[in-house]
mmCIF file of C-alpha atoms in Angstrom:
data_model
loop_
_atom_site.group_PDB
_atom_site.id
_atom_site.type_symbol
_atom_site.label_atom_id
_atom_site.label_comp_id
_atom_site.label_asym_id
_atom_site.label_seq_id
_atom_site.Cartn_x
_atom_site.Cartn_y
_atom_site.Cartn_z
ATOM 1 C CA UNK A 12 -9.769 -9.929 -6.220
ATOM 2 C CA UNK A 13 -5.990 -9.629 -6.210
ATOM 3 C CA UNK A 14 -3.154 -7.123 -6.253
ATOM 4 C CA UNK A 15 0.498 -7.626 -7.047
ATOM 5 C CA UNK A 16 2.735 -8.245 -4.020
ATOM 6 C CA UNK A 17 5.480 -5.648 -4.342
ATOM 7 C CA UNK A 18 8.970 -6.135 -2.870
ATOM 8 C CA UNK A 19 9.003 -3.050 -0.683
ATOM 9 C CA UNK A 20 8.527 -1.869 2.864
ATOM 10 C CA UNK A 21 5.051 -1.785 4.397
ATOM 11 C CA UNK A 22 4.375 1.871 5.175
ATOM 12 C CA UNK A 23 1.652 3.769 6.977
ATOM 13 C CA UNK A 24 1.349 7.367 5.815
ATOM 14 C CA UNK A 25 -0.260 9.775 8.255
ATOM 15 C CA UNK A 26 -1.241 12.934 6.386
ATOM 16 C CA UNK A 27 -1.792 14.885 9.596
ATOM 17 C CA UNK A 28 -4.158 17.668 10.477
ATOM 18 C CA UNK A 29 -3.807 21.058 8.787
ATOM 19 C CA UNK A 30 -0.424 22.499 9.690
ATOM 20 C CA UNK A 31 1.027 19.124 10.710
ATOM 21 C CA UNK A 32 3.683 17.381 8.611
ATOM 22 C CA UNK A 33 3.066 14.205 6.635
ATOM 23 C CA UNK A 34 4.751 11.293 8.440
ATOM 24 C CA UNK A 35 5.708 7.840 7.123
ATOM 25 C CA UNK A 36 5.851 4.916 9.575
ATOM 26 C CA UNK A 37 7.162 1.358 9.149
ATOM 27 C CA UNK A 38 5.567 -1.899 10.297
ATOM 28 C CA UNK A 39 7.390 -1.602 13.635
ATOM 29 C CA UNK A 40 5.644 1.720 14.400
ATOM 30 C CA UNK A 41 8.877 3.661 13.856
ATOM 31 C CA UNK A 42 9.284 6.693 11.643
ATOM 32 C CA UNK A 43 10.677 5.656 8.280
ATOM 33 C CA UNK A 44 14.310 6.601 7.660
ATOM 34 C CA UNK A 45 13.432 7.099 3.998
ATOM 35 C CA UNK A 46 13.073 10.741 2.972
ATOM 36 C CA UNK A 47 10.601 11.158 0.084
ATOM 37 C CA UNK A 48 11.906 13.086 -2.912
ATOM 38 C CA UNK A 49 10.421 16.583 -3.474
ATOM 39 C CA UNK A 50 8.112 15.393 -6.283
ATOM 40 C CA UNK A 51 6.730 12.620 -4.054
ATOM 41 C CA UNK A 52 6.110 15.150 -1.274
ATOM 42 C CA UNK A 53 4.150 17.336 -3.728
ATOM 43 C CA UNK A 54 1.982 14.333 -4.610
ATOM 44 C CA UNK A 55 1.484 13.487 -0.921
ATOM 45 C CA UNK A 56 0.478 17.104 -0.223
ATOM 46 C CA UNK A 57 -2.206 16.741 -2.912
ATOM 47 C CA UNK A 58 -3.405 13.546 -1.183
ATOM 48 C CA UNK A 59 -3.632 15.553 2.046
ATOM 49 C CA UNK A 60 -5.718 18.232 0.279
ATOM 50 C CA UNK A 61 -8.205 15.613 -0.911
ATOM 51 C CA UNK A 62 -8.087 13.219 2.054
ATOM 52 C CA UNK A 63 -7.776 15.617 4.948
ATOM 53 C CA UNK A 64 -6.486 13.742 7.975
ATOM 54 C CA UNK A 65 -5.886 10.188 6.745
ATOM 55 C CA UNK A 66 -3.943 6.991 7.334
ATOM 56 C CA UNK A 67 -2.864 5.384 4.084
ATOM 57 C CA UNK A 68 -1.350 1.899 3.815
ATOM 58 C CA UNK A 69 1.288 1.657 1.101
ATOM 59 C CA UNK A 70 4.449 -0.107 0.017
ATOM 60 C CA UNK A 71 7.612 2.021 -0.156
ATOM 61 C CA UNK A 72 9.690 0.974 -3.128
ATOM 62 C CA UNK A 73 13.200 2.183 -2.476
ATOM 63 C CA UNK A 74 15.355 0.064 -0.145
ATOM 64 C CA UNK A 75 14.605 -3.448 -1.419
ATOM 65 C CA UNK A 76 14.759 -2.850 -5.160
ATOM 66 C CA UNK A 77 17.571 -1.857 -7.496
ATOM 67 C CA UNK A 78 15.557 -0.620 -10.479
ATOM 68 C CA UNK A 79 12.572 0.980 -8.713
ATOM 69 C CA UNK A 80 13.119 3.938 -6.385
ATOM 70 C CA UNK A 81 11.030 6.761 -4.913
ATOM 71 C CA UNK A 82 7.681 5.042 -5.403
ATOM 72 C CA UNK A 83 4.762 4.497 -3.026
ATOM 73 C CA UNK A 84 2.152 1.904 -4.006
ATOM 74 C CA UNK A 85 -1.104 2.634 -2.143
ATOM 75 C CA UNK A 86 -3.077 -0.488 -1.189
ATOM 76 C CA UNK A 87 -5.680 0.738 1.241
ATOM 77 C CA UNK A 88 -6.857 3.629 3.383
ATOM 78 C CA UNK A 89 -7.382 3.031 7.107
ATOM 79 C CA UNK A 90 -8.675 6.536 7.891
ATOM 80 C CA UNK A 91 -10.104 9.141 5.510
ATOM 81 C CA UNK A 92 -11.187 12.727 6.113
ATOM 82 C CA UNK A 93 -10.626 12.306 9.838
ATOM 83 C CA UNK A 94 -12.719 9.116 10.135
ATOM 84 C CA UNK A 95 -11.235 5.705 11.010
ATOM 85 C CA UNK A 96 -12.388 2.978 8.625
ATOM 86 C CA UNK A 97 -11.617 0.106 11.008
ATOM 87 C CA UNK A 98 -14.558 -2.276 10.966
ATOM 88 C CA UNK A 99 -15.498 -1.160 7.451
ATOM 89 C CA UNK A 100 -14.612 -3.491 4.574
ATOM 90 C CA UNK A 101 -11.634 -3.586 2.262
ATOM 91 C CA UNK A 102 -14.185 -2.977 -0.508
ATOM 92 C CA UNK A 103 -15.184 0.301 1.201
ATOM 93 C CA UNK A 104 -11.525 1.318 1.316
ATOM 94 C CA UNK A 105 -11.025 0.333 -2.311
ATOM 95 C CA UNK A 106 -14.059 2.407 -3.384
ATOM 96 C CA UNK A 107 -12.324 5.452 -1.864
ATOM 97 C CA UNK A 108 -9.155 4.624 -3.817
ATOM 98 C CA UNK A 109 -11.124 4.150 -7.041
ATOM 99 C CA UNK A 110 -12.604 7.625 -6.479
ATOM 100 C CA UNK A 111 -9.055 8.938 -5.902
ATOM 101 C CA UNK A 112 -8.029 7.633 -9.323
ATOM 102 C CA UNK A 113 -10.762 9.756 -10.899
ATOM 103 C CA UNK A 114 -9.408 12.775 -8.972
ATOM 104 C CA UNK A 115 -5.909 12.279 -10.389
ATOM 105 C CA UNK A 116 -4.276 11.055 -7.185
ATOM 106 C CA UNK A 117 -2.455 8.142 -8.829
ATOM 107 C CA UNK A 118 0.687 9.957 -9.934
ATOM 108 C CA UNK A 119 4.292 9.258 -10.822
ATOM 109 C CA UNK A 120 5.619 8.705 -7.280
ATOM 110 C CA UNK A 121 2.423 7.851 -5.388
ATOM 111 C CA UNK A 122 0.432 5.244 -7.314
ATOM 112 C CA UNK A 123 -2.739 3.383 -6.454
ATOM 113 C CA UNK A 124 -2.353 -0.377 -6.717
ATOM 114 C CA UNK A 125 -4.121 -1.997 -9.635
ATOM 115 C CA UNK A 126 -6.733 -4.650 -8.812
ATOM 116 C CA UNK A 127 -7.371 -7.830 -10.820
ATOM 117 C CA UNK A 128 -10.719 -9.603 -10.736
ATOM 118 C CA UNK A 129 -9.430 -12.648 -12.656
ATOM 119 C CA UNK A 130 -6.196 -14.055 -14.089
ATOM 120 C CA UNK A 131 -4.601 -14.465 -10.660
ATOM 121 C CA UNK A 132 -2.507 -17.486 -11.657
ATOM 122 C CA UNK A 133 -1.027 -15.623 -14.642
ATOM 123 C CA UNK A 134 -0.339 -12.616 -12.408
ATOM 124 C CA UNK A 135 1.423 -14.889 -9.919
ATOM 125 C CA UNK A 136 3.623 -16.385 -12.645
ATOM 126 C CA UNK A 137 4.601 -12.917 -13.891
ATOM 127 C CA UNK A 138 6.197 -12.107 -10.506
ATOM 128 C CA UNK A 139 9.949 -11.754 -10.964
ATOM 129 C CA UNK A 140 10.914 -12.035 -7.272
ATOM 130 C CA UNK A 141 12.729 -8.692 -7.494
ATOM 131 C CA UNK A 142 10.059 -6.018 -7.950
ATOM 132 C CA UNK A 143 6.976 -8.250 -7.651
ATOM 133 C CA UNK A 144 7.066 -11.106 -5.131
ATOM 134 C CA UNK A 145 3.688 -12.660 -5.918
ATOM 135 C CA UNK A 146 0.059 -11.743 -5.341
ATOM 136 C CA UNK A 147 -2.208 -10.651 -2.514
ATOM 137 C CA UNK A 148 -5.725 -12.058 -2.604
ATOM 138 C CA UNK A 149 -8.258 -9.572 -1.209
ATOM 139 C CA UNK A 150 -11.762 -10.141 0.142
ATOM 140 C CA UNK A 151 -13.915 -7.083 -0.638
ATOM 141 C CA UNK A 152 -16.200 -8.026 2.281
ATOM 142 C CA UNK A 153 -13.326 -8.569 4.740
ATOM 143 C CA UNK A 154 -13.278 -6.198 7.705
ATOM 144 C CA UNK A 155 -10.348 -3.814 8.052
ATOM 145 C CA UNK A 156 -8.295 -4.175 11.227
ATOM 146 C CA UNK A 157 -5.390 -2.057 12.439
ATOM 147 C CA UNK A 158 -2.403 -4.157 11.572
ATOM 148 C CA UNK A 159 1.075 -3.977 10.147
ATOM 149 C CA UNK A 160 1.667 -7.727 10.285
ATOM 150 C CA UNK A 161 0.237 -10.416 7.998
ATOM 151 C CA UNK A 162 -1.045 -12.569 10.860
ATOM 152 C CA UNK A 163 -3.679 -9.958 11.764
ATOM 153 C CA UNK A 164 -4.584 -9.231 8.123
ATOM 154 C CA UNK A 165 -5.922 -12.709 7.300
ATOM 155 C CA UNK A 166 -9.517 -11.586 7.761
ATOM 156 C CA UNK A 167 -9.337 -9.672 4.463
ATOM 157 C CA UNK A 168 -6.126 -10.551 2.608
ATOM 158 C CA UNK A 169 -3.749 -13.415 1.916
ATOM 159 C CA UNK A 170 -0.209 -12.903 0.601
ATOM 160 C CA UNK A 171 1.176 -15.541 -1.752
ATOM 161 C CA UNK A 172 4.887 -15.176 -2.492
ATOM 162 C CA UNK A 173 6.667 -16.811 -5.385
ATOM 163 C CA UNK A 174 9.684 -18.879 -4.241
ATOM 164 C CA UNK A 175 12.940 -16.932 -4.701
ATOM 165 C CA UNK A 176 16.330 -16.537 -2.999
ATOM 166 C CA UNK A 177 14.788 -14.431 -0.232
ATOM 167 C CA UNK A 178 11.892 -16.850 0.345
ATOM 168 C CA UNK A 179 12.630 -20.501 -0.356
ATOM 169 C CA UNK A 180 10.054 -23.211 0.323
#
């Protein structure tokens, strides 16, 4: 299976317990400087209603792109309804996201990443290097680990970037 590799910032969204604020963290475990727009916050509040206390892995599309702003692309959930999913599979996480699509959680500002089961090479060639950098191959049976760096994610995903100015090979 594969997803598009977006040109954004890896983000962990902690929905918090009831009464706690929703917090966005970067890959360096620092609070994100980015302030979500009011419509995005409304969508995230709906996620919190459905998910309860959760940790959501997403890509923030705002700083790195010119044409795409105020967008979160959700790739995976690491905790759901107060339960850590570490040790479960990426396929388990994806099943939760597929259920979220049926509940209307993929909105205008918070979208669930589309998954391809074939056509990976065509998807890779469609990457423009600006909004989409390439593809991420996913193993549905791969075990989730707590990670914000690619080196620890290799048990369940592999990022393949298209050569561009930012990444030359």
